[in-house]
Amino acid sequence: MEPKVTHPDGLALPRGHNSLTHGVPRAVPGSVHALALGGGYAVGPRDGRIVYFGRNRPLVHVCVGEDDQQVSRRHGELIHRQGRWWLRNTGRRPIRLPGAQWLFTQQDPIPLAEGYTPLLVPGSRDREHLLEIYVTGHDSGPPRSRHGVDTDPPRRYALTPDEKLVLVVLGGGYLSREPNPKPLTWKETALRLAALQPDAGWTAKKVERRVSTVRDRLSRRGVPGLTREEVGEPLGNALNDNLLRELVQSTALTPKDLDLLRGSP
């Protein structure tokens, strides 16, 4: 039997409520707002409180993917304990977080940071259902306009010439605007590198070592989704996919780097 939906002091957010990207009204620090297409819910902090979300509107505080049977009736929950809100997946399909991080069912809950966090619940026929979360801090409020402020530069990562060449070959599809790019295999990458640099001794193991060195370096700098422990099983291409997307978004790799494939640098 499903537990009852309670919290009489919570506040229902109506369908059509403004996106939480605009911030939330002044609220007790540690309060949580959760919003989906059909409305949402806000409640203050208290240990043991749980906010449920999923497809079955009568059994959840926030209804997500009401017409999509790929979304579980109770797909997840926000739990307040130890002064923080934690996200748990109780559904059949994983929940996607920022930074290409996935939370699977039966994994330990993860803590939510103060401020805005968008979650995506995968559905049928490539649909994705957005669930916006906002945890208020002591200085939370609507974001201030910054029209005249200088643009923050992207985070940059230094790469050696060898590392850059390997990554451009490994992730050429990410730089050439393929619709669903995937990393090459170690073997495919080594074969293409050997064609570019016949005397460099490229092998699948050498390629793997170069890429692993870059992943480890970025992981130590706080980039998420680059370790087996973070991503979980099945691993597939996830580690290299996350690495390449981070390097492209940070402009450490750009389409101009494809010029390296026309010959040895």
PDB file of C-alpha atoms in Angstrom:
ATOM      1  CA  MET A   1       0.000   0.000   0.000  1.00  0.00           C
ATOM      2  CA  GLU A   2       1.362   3.396  -1.001  1.00  0.00           C
ATOM      3  CA  PRO A   3       1.981   5.886   1.851  1.00  0.00           C
ATOM      4  CA  LYS A   4      -0.410   8.828   1.978  1.00  0.00           C
ATOM      5  CA  VAL A   5       0.471  12.217   0.525  1.00  0.00           C
ATOM      6  CA  THR A   6       0.624  14.612   3.478  1.00  0.00           C
ATOM      7  CA  HIS A   7       2.149  17.978   4.570  1.00  0.00           C
ATOM      8  CA  PRO A   8      -0.931  20.160   5.246  1.00  0.00           C
ATOM      9  CA  ASP A   9       1.334  23.209   5.591  1.00  0.00           C
ATOM     10  CA  GLY A  10       2.715  22.797   2.061  1.00  0.00           C
ATOM     11  CA  LEU A  11       1.661  24.970  -0.868  1.00  0.00           C
ATOM     12  CA  ALA A  12       0.361  23.639  -4.189  1.00  0.00           C
ATOM     13  CA  LEU A  13       1.758  25.465  -7.242  1.00  0.00           C
ATOM     14  CA  PRO A  14      -0.805  25.803 -10.051  1.00  0.00           C
ATOM     15  CA  ARG A  15      -0.438  24.691 -13.663  1.00  0.00           C
ATOM     16  CA  GLY A  16       1.237  27.519 -15.574  1.00  0.00           C
ATOM     17  CA  HIS A  17       3.323  28.659 -12.581  1.00  0.00           C
ATOM     18  CA  ASN A  18       6.408  30.640 -13.580  1.00  0.00           C
ATOM     19  CA  SER A  19       9.533  28.574 -14.157  1.00  0.00           C
ATOM     20  CA  LEU A  20      11.727  28.201 -11.090  1.00  0.00           C
ATOM     21  CA  THR A  21      14.661  29.470 -13.144  1.00  0.00           C
ATOM     22  CA  HIS A  22      13.328  32.927 -12.223  1.00  0.00           C
ATOM     23  CA  GLY A  23      13.817  32.150  -8.537  1.00  0.00           C
ATOM     24  CA  VAL A  24      11.139  31.752  -5.877  1.00  0.00           C
ATOM     25  CA  PRO A  25       9.392  34.104  -3.447  1.00  0.00           C
ATOM     26  CA  ARG A  26      11.041  34.659  -0.108  1.00  0.00           C
ATOM     27  CA  ALA A  27      10.788  31.435   1.889  1.00  0.00           C
ATOM     28  CA  VAL A  28      12.268  29.801   4.969  1.00  0.00           C
ATOM     29  CA  PRO A  29      15.860  28.781   4.161  1.00  0.00           C
ATOM     30  CA  GLY A  30      15.938  25.108   3.295  1.00  0.00           C
ATOM     31  CA  SER A  31      12.447  25.092   1.763  1.00  0.00           C
ATOM     32  CA  VAL A  32      11.978  23.137  -1.454  1.00  0.00           C
ATOM     33  CA  HIS A  33       9.909  24.028  -4.525  1.00  0.00           C
ATOM     34  CA  ALA A  34       9.225  21.339  -7.143  1.00  0.00           C
ATOM     35  CA  LEU A  35       7.478  22.175 -10.425  1.00  0.00           C
ATOM     36  CA  ALA A  36       6.401  20.175 -13.490  1.00  0.00           C
ATOM     37  CA  LEU A  37       4.201  20.976 -16.486  1.00  0.00           C
ATOM     38  CA  GLY A  38       0.991  20.256 -14.581  1.00  0.00           C
ATOM     39  CA  GLY A  39       1.860  22.221 -11.448  1.00  0.00           C
ATOM     40  CA  GLY A  40       4.025  21.747  -8.404  1.00  0.00           C
ATOM     41  CA  TYR A  41       4.505  21.912  -4.678  1.00  0.00           C
ATOM     42  CA  ALA A  42       6.457  23.881  -2.083  1.00  0.00           C
ATOM     43  CA  VAL A  43       7.118  23.004   1.544  1.00  0.00           C
ATOM     44  CA  GLY A  44       9.438  24.025   4.351  1.00  0.00           C
ATOM     45  CA  PRO A  45      12.256  21.960   5.818  1.00  0.00           C
ATOM     46  CA  ARG A  46      11.639  19.353   8.501  1.00  0.00           C
ATOM     47  CA  ASP A  47      13.478  16.095   9.076  1.00  0.00           C
ATOM     48  CA  GLY A  48      11.556  13.113   7.724  1.00  0.00           C
ATOM     49  CA  ARG A  49       9.470  15.069   5.234  1.00  0.00           C
ATOM     50  CA  ILE A  50       9.051  13.462   1.815  1.00  0.00           C
ATOM     51  CA  VAL A  51       7.806  15.073  -1.399  1.00  0.00           C
ATOM     52  CA  TYR A  52       6.706  12.443  -3.947  1.00  0.00           C
ATOM     53  CA  PHE A  53       6.666  12.882  -7.730  1.00  0.00           C
ATOM     54  CA  GLY A  54       5.469  10.616 -10.523  1.00  0.00           C
ATOM     55  CA  ARG A  55       2.652   9.809 -12.942  1.00  0.00           C
ATOM     56  CA  ASN A  56      -0.190   8.993 -10.506  1.00  0.00           C
ATOM     57  CA  ARG A  57      -1.561  12.407  -9.515  1.00  0.00           C
ATOM     58  CA  PRO A  58      -3.570  11.217  -6.447  1.00  0.00           C
ATOM     59  CA  LEU A  59      -0.486   9.577  -4.921  1.00  0.00           C
ATOM     60  CA  VAL A  60       2.121  12.313  -5.449  1.00  0.00           C
ATOM     61  CA  HIS A  61       2.730  15.933  -4.562  1.00  0.00           C
ATOM     62  CA  VAL A  62       4.026  16.735  -8.067  1.00  0.00           C
ATOM     63  CA  CYS A  63       2.576  14.991 -11.121  1.00  0.00           C
ATOM     64  CA  VAL A  64       5.153  14.292 -13.853  1.00  0.00           C
ATOM     65  CA  GLY A  65       4.346  12.658 -17.203  1.00  0.00           C
ATOM     66  CA  GLU A  66       0.696  12.045 -16.371  1.00  0.00           C
ATOM     67  CA  ASP A  67      -0.058  10.546 -19.806  1.00  0.00           C
ATOM     68  CA  ASP A  68       3.200   8.596 -20.219  1.00  0.00           C
ATOM     69  CA  GLN A  69       3.279   4.992 -19.028  1.00  0.00           C
ATOM     70  CA  GLN A  70       7.083   4.934 -19.193  1.00  0.00           C
ATOM     71  CA  VAL A  71       7.030   7.174 -16.117  1.00  0.00           C
ATOM     72  CA  SER A  72       6.431   5.256 -12.886  1.00  0.00           C
ATOM     73  CA  ARG A  73       3.383   6.034 -10.751  1.00  0.00           C
ATOM     74  CA  ARG A  74       5.791   7.124  -8.017  1.00  0.00           C
ATOM     75  CA  HIS A  75       9.002   7.805  -9.856  1.00  0.00           C
ATOM     76  CA  GLY A  76      10.977   9.502  -7.125  1.00  0.00           C
ATOM     77  CA  GLU A  77      10.993  11.444  -3.902  1.00  0.00           C
ATOM     78  CA  LEU A  78      12.644  14.388  -2.202  1.00  0.00           C
ATOM     79  CA  ILE A  79      13.546  13.542   1.399  1.00  0.00           C
ATOM     80  CA  HIS A  80      14.568  16.046   4.061  1.00  0.00           C
ATOM     81  CA  ARG A  81      17.149  14.829   6.541  1.00  0.00           C
ATOM     82  CA  GLN A  82      20.271  16.165   8.231  1.00  0.00           C
ATOM     83  CA  GLY A  83      19.320  19.683   7.194  1.00  0.00           C
ATOM     84  CA  ARG A  84      19.276  18.934   3.454  1.00  0.00           C
ATOM     85  CA  TRP A  85      16.964  17.730   0.716  1.00  0.00           C
ATOM     86  CA  TRP A  86      17.957  14.455  -0.948  1.00  0.00           C
ATOM     87  CA  LEU A  87      16.781  12.988  -4.261  1.00  0.00           C
ATOM     88  CA  ARG A  88      15.879   9.292  -4.471  1.00  0.00           C
ATOM     89  CA  ASN A  89      14.810   7.377  -7.589  1.00  0.00           C
ATOM     90  CA  THR A  90      12.007   4.888  -6.885  1.00  0.00           C
ATOM     91  CA  GLY A  91      10.945   4.424 -10.530  1.00  0.00           C
ATOM     92  CA  ARG A  92      11.870   1.961 -13.242  1.00  0.00           C
ATOM     93  CA  ARG A  93      13.846   4.374 -15.401  1.00  0.00           C
ATOM     94  CA  PRO A  94      16.817   6.567 -14.409  1.00  0.00           C
ATOM     95  CA  ILE A  95      16.552  10.295 -13.715  1.00  0.00           C
ATOM     96  CA  ARG A  96      18.931  12.615 -15.565  1.00  0.00           C
ATOM     97  CA  LEU A  97      20.597  15.439 -13.652  1.00  0.00           C
ATOM     98  CA  PRO A  98      22.786  18.306 -14.865  1.00  0.00           C
ATOM     99  CA  GLY A  99      26.267  17.371 -15.973  1.00  0.00           C
ATOM    100  CA  ALA A 100      25.057  14.187 -17.713  1.00  0.00           C
ATOM    101  CA  GLN A 101      24.701  12.474 -14.345  1.00  0.00           C
ATOM    102  CA  TRP A 102      22.115   9.682 -13.997  1.00  0.00           C
ATOM    103  CA  LEU A 103      20.417   8.468 -10.814  1.00  0.00           C
ATOM    104  CA  PHE A 104      19.150   4.897 -10.990  1.00  0.00           C
ATOM    105  CA  THR A 105      16.670   3.116  -8.767  1.00  0.00           C
ATOM    106  CA  GLN A 106      18.222   1.392  -5.742  1.00  0.00           C
ATOM    107  CA  GLN A 107      21.148   3.826  -5.788  1.00  0.00           C
ATOM    108  CA  ASP A 108      21.742   5.865  -2.641  1.00  0.00           C
ATOM    109  CA  PRO A 109      19.937   9.230  -2.558  1.00  0.00           C
ATOM    110  CA  ILE A 110      22.009  12.242  -3.606  1.00  0.00           C
ATOM    111  CA  PRO A 111      21.938  15.668  -1.915  1.00  0.00           C
ATOM    112  CA  LEU A 112      20.465  18.652  -3.743  1.00  0.00           C
ATOM    113  CA  ALA A 113      22.414  21.901  -3.774  1.00  0.00           C
ATOM    114  CA  GLU A 114      20.825  25.216  -2.872  1.00  0.00           C
ATOM    115  CA  GLY A 115      19.296  26.998  -5.835  1.00  0.00           C
ATOM    116  CA  TYR A 116      17.959  25.636  -9.108  1.00  0.00           C
ATOM    117  CA  THR A 117      18.293  22.024 -10.304  1.00  0.00           C
ATOM    118  CA  PRO A 118      16.498  20.732 -13.435  1.00  0.00           C
ATOM    119  CA  LEU A 119      15.732  16.994 -13.544  1.00  0.00           C
ATOM    120  CA  LEU A 120      14.641  15.048 -16.636  1.00  0.00           C
ATOM    121  CA  VAL A 121      12.523  11.901 -16.385  1.00  0.00           C
ATOM    122  CA  PRO A 122      12.752   9.880 -19.634  1.00  0.00           C
ATOM    123  CA  GLY A 123       9.471   8.783 -21.165  1.00  0.00           C
ATOM    124  CA  SER A 124       8.159   7.080 -24.295  1.00  0.00           C
ATOM    125  CA  ARG A 125       9.149   7.924 -27.893  1.00  0.00           C
ATOM    126  CA  ASP A 126      12.153  10.036 -26.845  1.00  0.00           C
ATOM    127  CA  ARG A 127      10.043  12.259 -24.598  1.00  0.00           C
ATOM    128  CA  GLU A 128      11.668  13.783 -21.529  1.00  0.00           C
ATOM    129  CA  HIS A 129       9.621  15.270 -18.684  1.00  0.00           C
ATOM    130  CA  LEU A 130      11.110  18.265 -16.891  1.00  0.00           C
ATOM    131  CA  LEU A 131      10.933  18.510 -13.102  1.00  0.00           C
ATOM    132  CA  GLU A 132      12.338  21.775 -11.745  1.00  0.00           C
ATOM    133  CA  ILE A 133      13.672  21.845  -8.187  1.00  0.00           C
ATOM    134  CA  TYR A 134      14.601  24.932  -6.192  1.00  0.00           C
ATOM    135  CA  VAL A 135      16.061  24.726  -2.681  1.00  0.00           C
ATOM    136  CA  THR A 136      16.100  28.109  -0.957  1.00  0.00           C
ATOM    137  CA  GLY A 137      19.197  29.354   0.808  1.00  0.00           C
ATOM    138  CA  HIS A 138      19.703  32.265   3.166  1.00  0.00           C
ATOM    139  CA  ASP A 139      20.145  34.683   0.259  1.00  0.00           C
ATOM    140  CA  SER A 140      17.644  33.124  -2.159  1.00  0.00           C
ATOM    141  CA  GLY A 141      15.431  35.402  -4.189  1.00  0.00           C
ATOM    142  CA  PRO A 142      14.692  36.331  -7.784  1.00  0.00           C
ATOM    143  CA  PRO A 143      17.924  36.577  -9.826  1.00  0.00           C
ATOM    144  CA  ARG A 144      19.236  40.068 -10.461  1.00  0.00           C
ATOM    145  CA  SER A 145      19.741  41.299 -14.013  1.00  0.00           C
ATOM    146  CA  ARG A 146      23.394  41.599 -15.054  1.00  0.00           C
ATOM    147  CA  HIS A 147      23.064  43.414 -18.384  1.00  0.00           C
ATOM    148  CA  GLY A 148      26.322  45.332 -18.224  1.00  0.00           C
ATOM    149  CA  VAL A 149      28.513  42.808 -16.429  1.00  0.00           C
ATOM    150  CA  ASP A 150      31.384  41.198 -18.346  1.00  0.00           C
ATOM    151  CA  THR A 151      30.674  37.689 -19.627  1.00  0.00           C
ATOM    152  CA  ASP A 152      32.313  34.944 -17.582  1.00  0.00           C
ATOM    153  CA  PRO A 153      34.755  33.011 -19.763  1.00  0.00           C
ATOM    154  CA  PRO A 154      34.207  29.256 -20.084  1.00  0.00           C
ATOM    155  CA  ARG A 155      36.190  26.990 -17.831  1.00  0.00           C
ATOM    156  CA  ARG A 156      39.377  26.082 -19.704  1.00  0.00           C
ATOM    157  CA  TYR A 157      41.414  22.900 -19.509  1.00  0.00           C
ATOM    158  CA  ALA A 158      45.005  22.622 -20.697  1.00  0.00           C
ATOM    159  CA  LEU A 159      45.680  19.676 -23.013  1.00  0.00           C
ATOM    160  CA  THR A 160      49.024  18.476 -24.343  1.00  0.00           C
ATOM    161  CA  PRO A 161      49.324  18.172 -28.156  1.00  0.00           C
ATOM    162  CA  ASP A 162      49.100  14.371 -27.886  1.00  0.00           C
ATOM    163  CA  GLU A 163      46.030  14.558 -25.635  1.00  0.00           C
ATOM    164  CA  LYS A 164      44.269  17.000 -27.933  1.00  0.00           C
ATOM    165  CA  LEU A 165      44.927  14.880 -31.021  1.00  0.00           C
ATOM    166  CA  VAL A 166      43.671  11.708 -29.321  1.00  0.00           C
ATOM    167  CA  LEU A 167      40.516  13.451 -28.087  1.00  0.00           C
ATOM    168  CA  VAL A 168      39.770  15.032 -31.469  1.00  0.00           C
ATOM    169  CA  VAL A 169      39.992  11.603 -33.109  1.00  0.00           C
ATOM    170  CA  LEU A 170      38.005   9.937 -30.312  1.00  0.00           C
ATOM    171  CA  GLY A 171      35.284  12.603 -30.396  1.00  0.00           C
ATOM    172  CA  GLY A 172      35.289  13.904 -33.938  1.00  0.00           C
ATOM    173  CA  GLY A 173      31.515  13.464 -34.145  1.00  0.00           C
ATOM    174  CA  TYR A 174      31.038  15.964 -31.295  1.00  0.00           C
ATOM    175  CA  LEU A 175      32.924  18.598 -33.295  1.00  0.00           C
ATOM    176  CA  SER A 176      31.294  17.955 -36.671  1.00  0.00           C
ATOM    177  CA  ARG A 177      27.698  18.467 -35.517  1.00  0.00           C
ATOM    178  CA  GLU A 178      26.551  14.865 -35.765  1.00  0.00           C
ATOM    179  CA  PRO A 179      22.993  14.614 -34.332  1.00  0.00           C
ATOM    180  CA  ASN A 180      23.791  11.867 -31.788  1.00  0.00           C
ATOM    181  CA  PRO A 181      27.567  11.687 -31.521  1.00  0.00           C
ATOM    182  CA  LYS A 182      29.328   8.798 -29.795  1.00  0.00           C
ATOM    183  CA  PRO A 183      32.991   8.275 -28.952  1.00  0.00           C
ATOM    184  CA  LEU A 184      34.950   5.886 -31.135  1.00  0.00           C
ATOM    185  CA  THR A 185      36.274   2.698 -29.566  1.00  0.00           C
ATOM    186  CA  TRP A 186      39.875   2.553 -28.364  1.00  0.00           C
ATOM    187  CA  LYS A 187      40.740   0.337 -31.341  1.00  0.00           C
ATOM    188  CA  GLU A 188      39.078   2.620 -33.908  1.00  0.00           C
ATOM    189  CA  THR A 189      40.840   5.630 -32.413  1.00  0.00           C
ATOM    190  CA  ALA A 190      44.228   3.872 -32.464  1.00  0.00           C
ATOM    191  CA  LEU A 191      43.812   2.863 -36.121  1.00  0.00           C
ATOM    192  CA  ARG A 192      42.992   6.442 -37.181  1.00  0.00           C
ATOM    193  CA  LEU A 193      45.895   7.825 -35.148  1.00  0.00           C
ATOM    194  CA  ALA A 194      48.251   5.273 -36.698  1.00  0.00           C
ATOM    195  CA  ALA A 195      47.190   6.501 -40.147  1.00  0.00           C
ATOM    196  CA  LEU A 196      47.993  10.088 -39.113  1.00  0.00           C
ATOM    197  CA  GLN A 197      51.229   9.260 -37.268  1.00  0.00           C
ATOM    198  CA  PRO A 198      52.577   5.921 -38.531  1.00  0.00           C
ATOM    199  CA  ASP A 199      55.726   6.104 -36.402  1.00  0.00           C
ATOM    200  CA  ALA A 200      54.098   7.102 -33.099  1.00  0.00           C
ATOM    201  CA  GLY A 201      53.263   3.573 -31.965  1.00  0.00           C
ATOM    202  CA  TRP A 202      49.592   4.169 -31.299  1.00  0.00           C
ATOM    203  CA  THR A 203      47.731   1.211 -29.769  1.00  0.00           C
ATOM    204  CA  ALA A 204      44.342   0.852 -28.103  1.00  0.00           C
ATOM    205  CA  LYS A 205      46.044   0.670 -24.690  1.00  0.00           C
ATOM    206  CA  LYS A 206      48.064   3.823 -25.363  1.00  0.00           C
ATOM    207  CA  VAL A 207      44.908   5.679 -26.390  1.00  0.00           C
ATOM    208  CA  GLU A 208      43.075   4.478 -23.272  1.00  0.00           C
ATOM    209  CA  ARG A 209      45.921   5.651 -21.007  1.00  0.00           C
ATOM    210  CA  ARG A 210      45.967   9.129 -22.590  1.00  0.00           C
ATOM    211  CA  VAL A 211      42.216   9.585 -22.258  1.00  0.00           C
ATOM    212  CA  SER A 212      42.106   8.169 -18.718  1.00  0.00           C
ATOM    213  CA  THR A 213      44.784  10.674 -17.679  1.00  0.00           C
ATOM    214  CA  VAL A 214      42.632  13.570 -18.910  1.00  0.00           C
ATOM    215  CA  ARG A 215      39.481  12.168 -17.252  1.00  0.00           C
ATOM    216  CA  ASP A 216      41.290  11.762 -13.926  1.00  0.00           C
ATOM    217  CA  ARG A 217      42.684  15.306 -14.116  1.00  0.00           C
ATOM    218  CA  LEU A 218      39.285  16.862 -14.816  1.00  0.00           C
ATOM    219  CA  SER A 219      37.599  14.724 -12.165  1.00  0.00           C
ATOM    220  CA  ARG A 220      40.056  16.061  -9.577  1.00  0.00           C
ATOM    221  CA  ARG A 221      39.028  19.571 -10.654  1.00  0.00           C
ATOM    222  CA  GLY A 222      35.418  18.777  -9.774  1.00  0.00           C
ATOM    223  CA  VAL A 223      33.954  17.816 -13.162  1.00  0.00           C
ATOM    224  CA  PRO A 224      31.165  15.263 -12.469  1.00  0.00           C
ATOM    225  CA  GLY A 225      30.390  12.062 -14.334  1.00  0.00           C
ATOM    226  CA  LEU A 226      33.980  11.017 -15.086  1.00  0.00           C
ATOM    227  CA  THR A 227      34.385   8.070 -12.694  1.00  0.00           C
ATOM    228  CA  ARG A 228      32.856   4.611 -12.626  1.00  0.00           C
ATOM    229  CA  GLU A 229      31.569   5.227  -9.093  1.00  0.00           C
ATOM    230  CA  GLU A 230      29.595   8.301 -10.167  1.00  0.00           C
ATOM    231  CA  VAL A 231      28.092   6.828 -13.311  1.00  0.00           C
ATOM    232  CA  GLY A 232      27.384   3.264 -12.147  1.00  0.00           C
ATOM    233  CA  GLU A 233      26.658   0.240 -14.285  1.00  0.00           C
ATOM    234  CA  PRO A 234      26.042  -0.348 -17.135  1.00  0.00           C
ATOM    235  CA  LEU A 235      28.930   1.940 -18.027  1.00  0.00           C
ATOM    236  CA  GLY A 236      28.945   1.819 -21.836  1.00  0.00           C
ATOM    237  CA  ASN A 237      30.388   5.009 -23.389  1.00  0.00           C
ATOM    238  CA  ALA A 238      29.242   7.226 -20.522  1.00  0.00           C
ATOM    239  CA  LEU A 239      32.660   8.240 -19.169  1.00  0.00           C
ATOM    240  CA  ASN A 240      34.060   9.284 -22.537  1.00  0.00           C
ATOM    241  CA  ASP A 241      30.759  10.861 -23.590  1.00  0.00           C
ATOM    242  CA  ASN A 242      30.725  12.997 -20.433  1.00  0.00           C
ATOM    243  CA  LEU A 243      34.386  13.922 -20.935  1.00  0.00           C
ATOM    244  CA  LEU A 244      33.937  14.986 -24.551  1.00  0.00           C
ATOM    245  CA  ARG A 245      30.812  17.015 -23.825  1.00  0.00           C
ATOM    246  CA  GLU A 246      32.631  18.875 -21.041  1.00  0.00           C
ATOM    247  CA  LEU A 247      35.614  19.613 -23.285  1.00  0.00           C
ATOM    248  CA  VAL A 248      33.366  20.882 -26.087  1.00  0.00           C
ATOM    249  CA  GLN A 249      31.200  23.018 -23.765  1.00  0.00           C
ATOM    250  CA  SER A 250      34.310  24.540 -22.183  1.00  0.00           C
ATOM    251  CA  THR A 251      35.794  25.199 -25.665  1.00  0.00           C
ATOM    252  CA  ALA A 252      38.877  23.133 -24.807  1.00  0.00           C
ATOM    253  CA  LEU A 253      37.943  21.376 -28.064  1.00  0.00           C
ATOM    254  CA  THR A 254      36.415  23.301 -30.977  1.00  0.00           C
ATOM    255  CA  PRO A 255      35.496  22.433 -34.592  1.00  0.00           C
ATOM    256  CA  LYS A 256      38.724  24.134 -35.746  1.00  0.00           C
ATOM    257  CA  ASP A 257      40.627  21.311 -34.030  1.00  0.00           C
ATOM    258  CA  LEU A 258      39.382  18.973 -36.765  1.00  0.00           C
ATOM    259  CA  ASP A 259      42.209  20.519 -38.833  1.00  0.00           C
ATOM    260  CA  LEU A 260      44.513  18.222 -36.841  1.00  0.00           C
ATOM    261  CA  LEU A 261      43.016  15.276 -38.704  1.00  0.00           C
ATOM    262  CA  ARG A 262      44.401  16.540 -42.002  1.00  0.00           C
ATOM    263  CA  GLY A 263      47.879  15.594 -40.930  1.00  0.00           C
ATOM    264  CA  SER A 264      50.248  15.326 -38.006  1.00  0.00           C
ATOM    265  CA  PRO A 265      50.510  18.577 -36.013  1.00  0.00           C
TER     266      PRO A 265
END
